CSV table of C-alpha atoms in Angstrom, one decimal:
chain,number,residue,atom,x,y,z
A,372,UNK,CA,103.6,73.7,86.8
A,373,UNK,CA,100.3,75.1,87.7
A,374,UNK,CA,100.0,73.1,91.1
A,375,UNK,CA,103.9,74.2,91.8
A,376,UNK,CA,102.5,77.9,91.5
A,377,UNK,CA,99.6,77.4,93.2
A,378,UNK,CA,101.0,75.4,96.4
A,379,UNK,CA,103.5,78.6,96.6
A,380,UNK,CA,101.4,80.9,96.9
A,381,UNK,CA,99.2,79.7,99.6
A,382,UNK,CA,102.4,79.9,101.5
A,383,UNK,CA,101.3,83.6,101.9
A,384,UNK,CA,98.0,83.4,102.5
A,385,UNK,CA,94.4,82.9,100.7
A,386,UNK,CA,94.3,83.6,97.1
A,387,UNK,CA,92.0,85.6,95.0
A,388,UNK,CA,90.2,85.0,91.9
A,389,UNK,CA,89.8,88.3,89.5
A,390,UNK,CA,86.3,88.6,87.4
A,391,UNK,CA,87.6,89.9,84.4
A,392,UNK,CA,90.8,87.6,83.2
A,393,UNK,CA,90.5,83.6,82.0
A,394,UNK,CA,92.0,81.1,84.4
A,395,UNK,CA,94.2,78.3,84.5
A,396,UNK,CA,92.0,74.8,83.3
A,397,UNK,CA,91.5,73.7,87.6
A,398,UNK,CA,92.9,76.4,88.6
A,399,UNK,CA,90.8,79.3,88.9
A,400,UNK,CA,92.6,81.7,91.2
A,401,UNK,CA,95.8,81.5,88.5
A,402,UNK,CA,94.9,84.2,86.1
A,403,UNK,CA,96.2,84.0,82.2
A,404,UNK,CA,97.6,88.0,80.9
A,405,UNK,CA,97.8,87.4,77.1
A,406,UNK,CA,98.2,89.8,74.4
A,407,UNK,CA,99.1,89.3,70.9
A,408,UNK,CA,98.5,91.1,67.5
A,409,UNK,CA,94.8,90.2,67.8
A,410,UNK,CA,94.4,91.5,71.4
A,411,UNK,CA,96.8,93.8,72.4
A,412,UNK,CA,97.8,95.1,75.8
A,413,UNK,CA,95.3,97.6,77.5
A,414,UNK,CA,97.6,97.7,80.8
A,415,UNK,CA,100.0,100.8,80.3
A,416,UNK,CA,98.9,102.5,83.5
A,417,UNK,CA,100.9,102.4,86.6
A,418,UNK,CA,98.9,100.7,89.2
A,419,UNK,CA,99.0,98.4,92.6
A,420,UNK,CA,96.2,95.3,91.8
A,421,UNK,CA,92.8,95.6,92.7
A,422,UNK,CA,92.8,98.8,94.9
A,423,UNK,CA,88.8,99.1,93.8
A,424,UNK,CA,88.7,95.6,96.7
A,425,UNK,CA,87.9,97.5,100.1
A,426,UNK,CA,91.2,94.8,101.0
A,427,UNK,CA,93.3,95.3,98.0
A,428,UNK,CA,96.1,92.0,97.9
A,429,UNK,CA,99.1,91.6,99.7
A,430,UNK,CA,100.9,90.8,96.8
A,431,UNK,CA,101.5,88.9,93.3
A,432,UNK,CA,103.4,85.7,91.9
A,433,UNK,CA,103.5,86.1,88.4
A,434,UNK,CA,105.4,83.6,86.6
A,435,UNK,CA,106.2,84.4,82.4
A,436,UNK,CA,104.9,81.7,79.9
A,437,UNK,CA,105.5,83.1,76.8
A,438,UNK,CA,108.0,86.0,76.7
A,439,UNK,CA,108.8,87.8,73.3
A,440,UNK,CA,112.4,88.0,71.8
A,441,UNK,CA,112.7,91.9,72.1
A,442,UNK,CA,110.8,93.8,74.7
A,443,UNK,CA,108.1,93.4,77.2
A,444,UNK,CA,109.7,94.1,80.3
A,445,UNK,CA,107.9,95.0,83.7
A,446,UNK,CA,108.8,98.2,85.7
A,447,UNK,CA,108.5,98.6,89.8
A,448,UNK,CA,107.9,101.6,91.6
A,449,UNK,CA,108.8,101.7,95.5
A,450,UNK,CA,105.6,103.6,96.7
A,451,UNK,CA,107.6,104.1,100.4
A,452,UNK,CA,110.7,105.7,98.7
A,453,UNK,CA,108.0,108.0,96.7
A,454,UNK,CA,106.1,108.8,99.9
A,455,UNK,CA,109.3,110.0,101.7
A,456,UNK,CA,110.3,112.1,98.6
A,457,UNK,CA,107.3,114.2,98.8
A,458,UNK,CA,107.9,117.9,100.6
A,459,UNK,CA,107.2,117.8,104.3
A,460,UNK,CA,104.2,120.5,104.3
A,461,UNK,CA,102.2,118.0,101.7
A,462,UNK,CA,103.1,115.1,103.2
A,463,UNK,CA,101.4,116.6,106.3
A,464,UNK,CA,98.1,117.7,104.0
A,465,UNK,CA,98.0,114.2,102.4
A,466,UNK,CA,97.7,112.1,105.6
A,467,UNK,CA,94.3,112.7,106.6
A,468,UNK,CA,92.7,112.5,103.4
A,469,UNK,CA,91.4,109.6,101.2
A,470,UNK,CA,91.0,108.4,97.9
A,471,UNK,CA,87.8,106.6,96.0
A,472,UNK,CA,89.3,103.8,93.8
A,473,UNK,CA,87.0,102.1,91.0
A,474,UNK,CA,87.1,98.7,89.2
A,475,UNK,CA,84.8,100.7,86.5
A,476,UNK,CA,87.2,103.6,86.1
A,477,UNK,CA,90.2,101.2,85.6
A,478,UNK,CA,88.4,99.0,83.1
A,479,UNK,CA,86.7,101.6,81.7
A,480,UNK,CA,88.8,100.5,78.0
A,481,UNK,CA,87.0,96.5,78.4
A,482,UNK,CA,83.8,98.4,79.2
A,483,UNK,CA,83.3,100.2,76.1
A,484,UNK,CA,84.3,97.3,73.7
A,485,UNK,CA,81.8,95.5,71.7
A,486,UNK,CA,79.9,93.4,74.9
A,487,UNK,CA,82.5,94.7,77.5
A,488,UNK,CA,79.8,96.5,79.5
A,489,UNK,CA,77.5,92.9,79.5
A,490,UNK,CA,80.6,90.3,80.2
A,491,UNK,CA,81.9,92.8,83.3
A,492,UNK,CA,78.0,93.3,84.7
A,493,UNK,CA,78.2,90.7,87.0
A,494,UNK,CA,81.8,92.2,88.1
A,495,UNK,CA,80.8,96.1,88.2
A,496,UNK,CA,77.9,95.2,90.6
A,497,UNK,CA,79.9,93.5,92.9
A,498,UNK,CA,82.9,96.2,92.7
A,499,UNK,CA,81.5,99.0,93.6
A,500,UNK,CA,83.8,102.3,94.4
A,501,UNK,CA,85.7,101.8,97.9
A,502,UNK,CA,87.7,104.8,99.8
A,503,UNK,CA,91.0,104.2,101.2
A,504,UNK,CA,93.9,106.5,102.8
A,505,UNK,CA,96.4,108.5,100.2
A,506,UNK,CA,99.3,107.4,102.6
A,507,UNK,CA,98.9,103.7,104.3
A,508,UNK,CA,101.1,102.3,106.6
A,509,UNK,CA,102.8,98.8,105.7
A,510,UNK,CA,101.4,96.1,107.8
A,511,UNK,CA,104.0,94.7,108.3
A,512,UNK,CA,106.8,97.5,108.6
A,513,UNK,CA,104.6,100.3,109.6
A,514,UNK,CA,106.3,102.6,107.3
A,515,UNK,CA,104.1,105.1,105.2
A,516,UNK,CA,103.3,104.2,101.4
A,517,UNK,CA,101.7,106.3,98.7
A,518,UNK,CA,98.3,104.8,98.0
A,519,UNK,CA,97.2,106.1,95.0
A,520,UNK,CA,97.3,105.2,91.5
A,521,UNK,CA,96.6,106.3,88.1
A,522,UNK,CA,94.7,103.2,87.1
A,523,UNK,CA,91.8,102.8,89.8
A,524,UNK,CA,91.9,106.1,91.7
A,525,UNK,CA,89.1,108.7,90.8
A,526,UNK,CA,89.4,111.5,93.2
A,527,UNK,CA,90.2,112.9,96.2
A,528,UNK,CA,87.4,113.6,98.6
A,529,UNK,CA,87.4,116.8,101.1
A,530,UNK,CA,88.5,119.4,98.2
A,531,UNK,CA,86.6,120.7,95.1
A,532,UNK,CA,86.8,118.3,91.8
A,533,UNK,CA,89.3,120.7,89.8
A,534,UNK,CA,91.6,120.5,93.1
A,535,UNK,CA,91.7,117.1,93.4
A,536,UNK,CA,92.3,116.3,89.8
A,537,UNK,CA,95.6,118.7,90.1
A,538,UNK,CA,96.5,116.8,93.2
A,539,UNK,CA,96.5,113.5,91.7
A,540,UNK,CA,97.8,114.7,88.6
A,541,UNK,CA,100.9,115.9,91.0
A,542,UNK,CA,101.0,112.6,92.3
A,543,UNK,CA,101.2,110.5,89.4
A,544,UNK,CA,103.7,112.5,88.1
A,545,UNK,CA,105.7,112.0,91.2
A,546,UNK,CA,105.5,108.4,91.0
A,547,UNK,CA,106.7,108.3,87.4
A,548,UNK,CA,109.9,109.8,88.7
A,549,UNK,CA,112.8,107.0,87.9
A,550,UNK,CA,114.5,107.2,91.2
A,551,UNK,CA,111.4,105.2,92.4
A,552,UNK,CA,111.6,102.7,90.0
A,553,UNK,CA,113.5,99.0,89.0
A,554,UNK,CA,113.2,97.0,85.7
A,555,UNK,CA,112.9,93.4,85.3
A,556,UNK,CA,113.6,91.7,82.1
A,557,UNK,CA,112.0,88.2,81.3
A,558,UNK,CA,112.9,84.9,80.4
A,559,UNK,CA,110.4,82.0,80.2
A,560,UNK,CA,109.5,80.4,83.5
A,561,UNK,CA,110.7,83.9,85.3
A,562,UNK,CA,109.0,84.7,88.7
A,563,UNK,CA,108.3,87.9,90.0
A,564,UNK,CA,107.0,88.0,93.7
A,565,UNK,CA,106.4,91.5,94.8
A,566,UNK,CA,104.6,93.6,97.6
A,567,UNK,CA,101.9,95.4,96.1
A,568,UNK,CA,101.3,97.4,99.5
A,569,UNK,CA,104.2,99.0,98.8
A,570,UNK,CA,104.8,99.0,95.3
A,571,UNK,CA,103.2,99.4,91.9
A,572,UNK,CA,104.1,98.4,88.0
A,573,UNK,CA,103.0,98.8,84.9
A,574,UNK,CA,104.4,96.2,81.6
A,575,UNK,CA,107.3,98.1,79.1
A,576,UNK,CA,104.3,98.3,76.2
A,577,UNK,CA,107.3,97.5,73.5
A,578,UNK,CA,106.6,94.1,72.3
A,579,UNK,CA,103.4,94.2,69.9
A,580,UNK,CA,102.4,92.6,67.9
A,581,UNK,CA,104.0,90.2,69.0
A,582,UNK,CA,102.9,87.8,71.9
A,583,UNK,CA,103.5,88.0,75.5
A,584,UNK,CA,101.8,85.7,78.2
A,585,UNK,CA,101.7,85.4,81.9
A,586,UNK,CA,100.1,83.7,84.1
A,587,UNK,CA,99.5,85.4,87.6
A,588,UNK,CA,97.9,84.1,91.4
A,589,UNK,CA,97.3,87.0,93.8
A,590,UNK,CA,97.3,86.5,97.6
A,591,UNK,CA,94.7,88.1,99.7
A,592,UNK,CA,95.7,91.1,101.7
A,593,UNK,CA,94.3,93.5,104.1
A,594,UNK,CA,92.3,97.1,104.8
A,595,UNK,CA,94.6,99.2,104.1
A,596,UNK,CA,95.0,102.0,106.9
């Protein structure tokens, strides 16, 4: 139930609310992800959640509601294993630089809809662009991650524009590599806890038009570094 998700959660930590999903009825920090034929999907990017926050979360609890019979499966990167993959000599280049991640940029699709720019205002003011480090260190572990993604992250700062969009173009593509990833398939009332300082994931976009829902609560986390 939604108290059940809720009270396991705060086991972790203080939760988050998001400003551009519906909520649970009393619950507003659990977070509804619906599609159907009517509204479908707009998530088919690989991301880690909220890395436009200047202290993205420490991680997820997302619990499946409505699952469909054929498809809709969620996919994993290990950012740590994709980190230690890379060559040496850009490893080297990559820890001293940073990113600028943007809520805009990675709702840029709910922005230009019909009202999409006047229902987010209130959410793109407070959101502005935040920089953070293209490797961080686990908080926890202290091992080096890959902190970009191909949802919220914009550029590269410290090299020209045409640079930087062939270094994060390189990046992404690394990350999409499938000896980084793992595949969970869904039943109703499945849970998936994951780290998403050391992770990202992206939904198999397989099941429309048919309907999928989720419903999501998202602990707080830290400044990345």
């Amino acid at each position: 139930e939604p108290a059940d998700h809720h009270r396991f959660a705060s086991c972790f930590g203080s939760l988050q609310r998001h400003p551009a999903f519906p909520h649970v009825d009393d619950y507003p920090e659990l977070i509804i992800l619906e599609s159907d034929r009517a509204r479908p999907s707009k998530i088919d990017k690989w991301h880690c959640d909220m890395t436009y926050l200047e202290c993205p979360p420490l991680g997820s609890v997302l619990r499946g509601t409505v699952i469909p019979d054929e498809g809709g499966d969620t996919m994993w990167i290990n950012t740590e294993a994709a980190w230690a993959a890379l060559p040496a000599a850009l490893r080297q280049q990559l820890e001293a630089m940073t990113a600028e991640h943007s809520f805009a940029h990675g709702y840029r699709e709910s922005l230009a809809e019909p009202g999409g720019r006047e229902r987010l205002a209130v959410a793109v003011a407070d959101n502005p662009p935040v920089l953070h480090p293209v490797m961080r260190r686990h908080p926890v572990s202290n091992r080096p991650c890959l902190f970009v993604n191909s949802l919220f992250t914009t550029r590269l700062l410290g090299v020209e524009e045409q640079e930087s969009e062939q270094l994060l173009a390189r990046l992404f593509a690394h990350l999409e590599k499938p000896e980084f990833h793992c595949r969970f398939h869904w039943e109703v009332d499945s849970i998936a806890f994951w780290d998403n300082r050391a992770t990202q994931h992206k939904p198999v976009q397989d099941w429309w038009p048919a309907r999928r829902c989720h419903q999501r609560i998202t602990i707080e986390g830290d400044r990345p570094v």
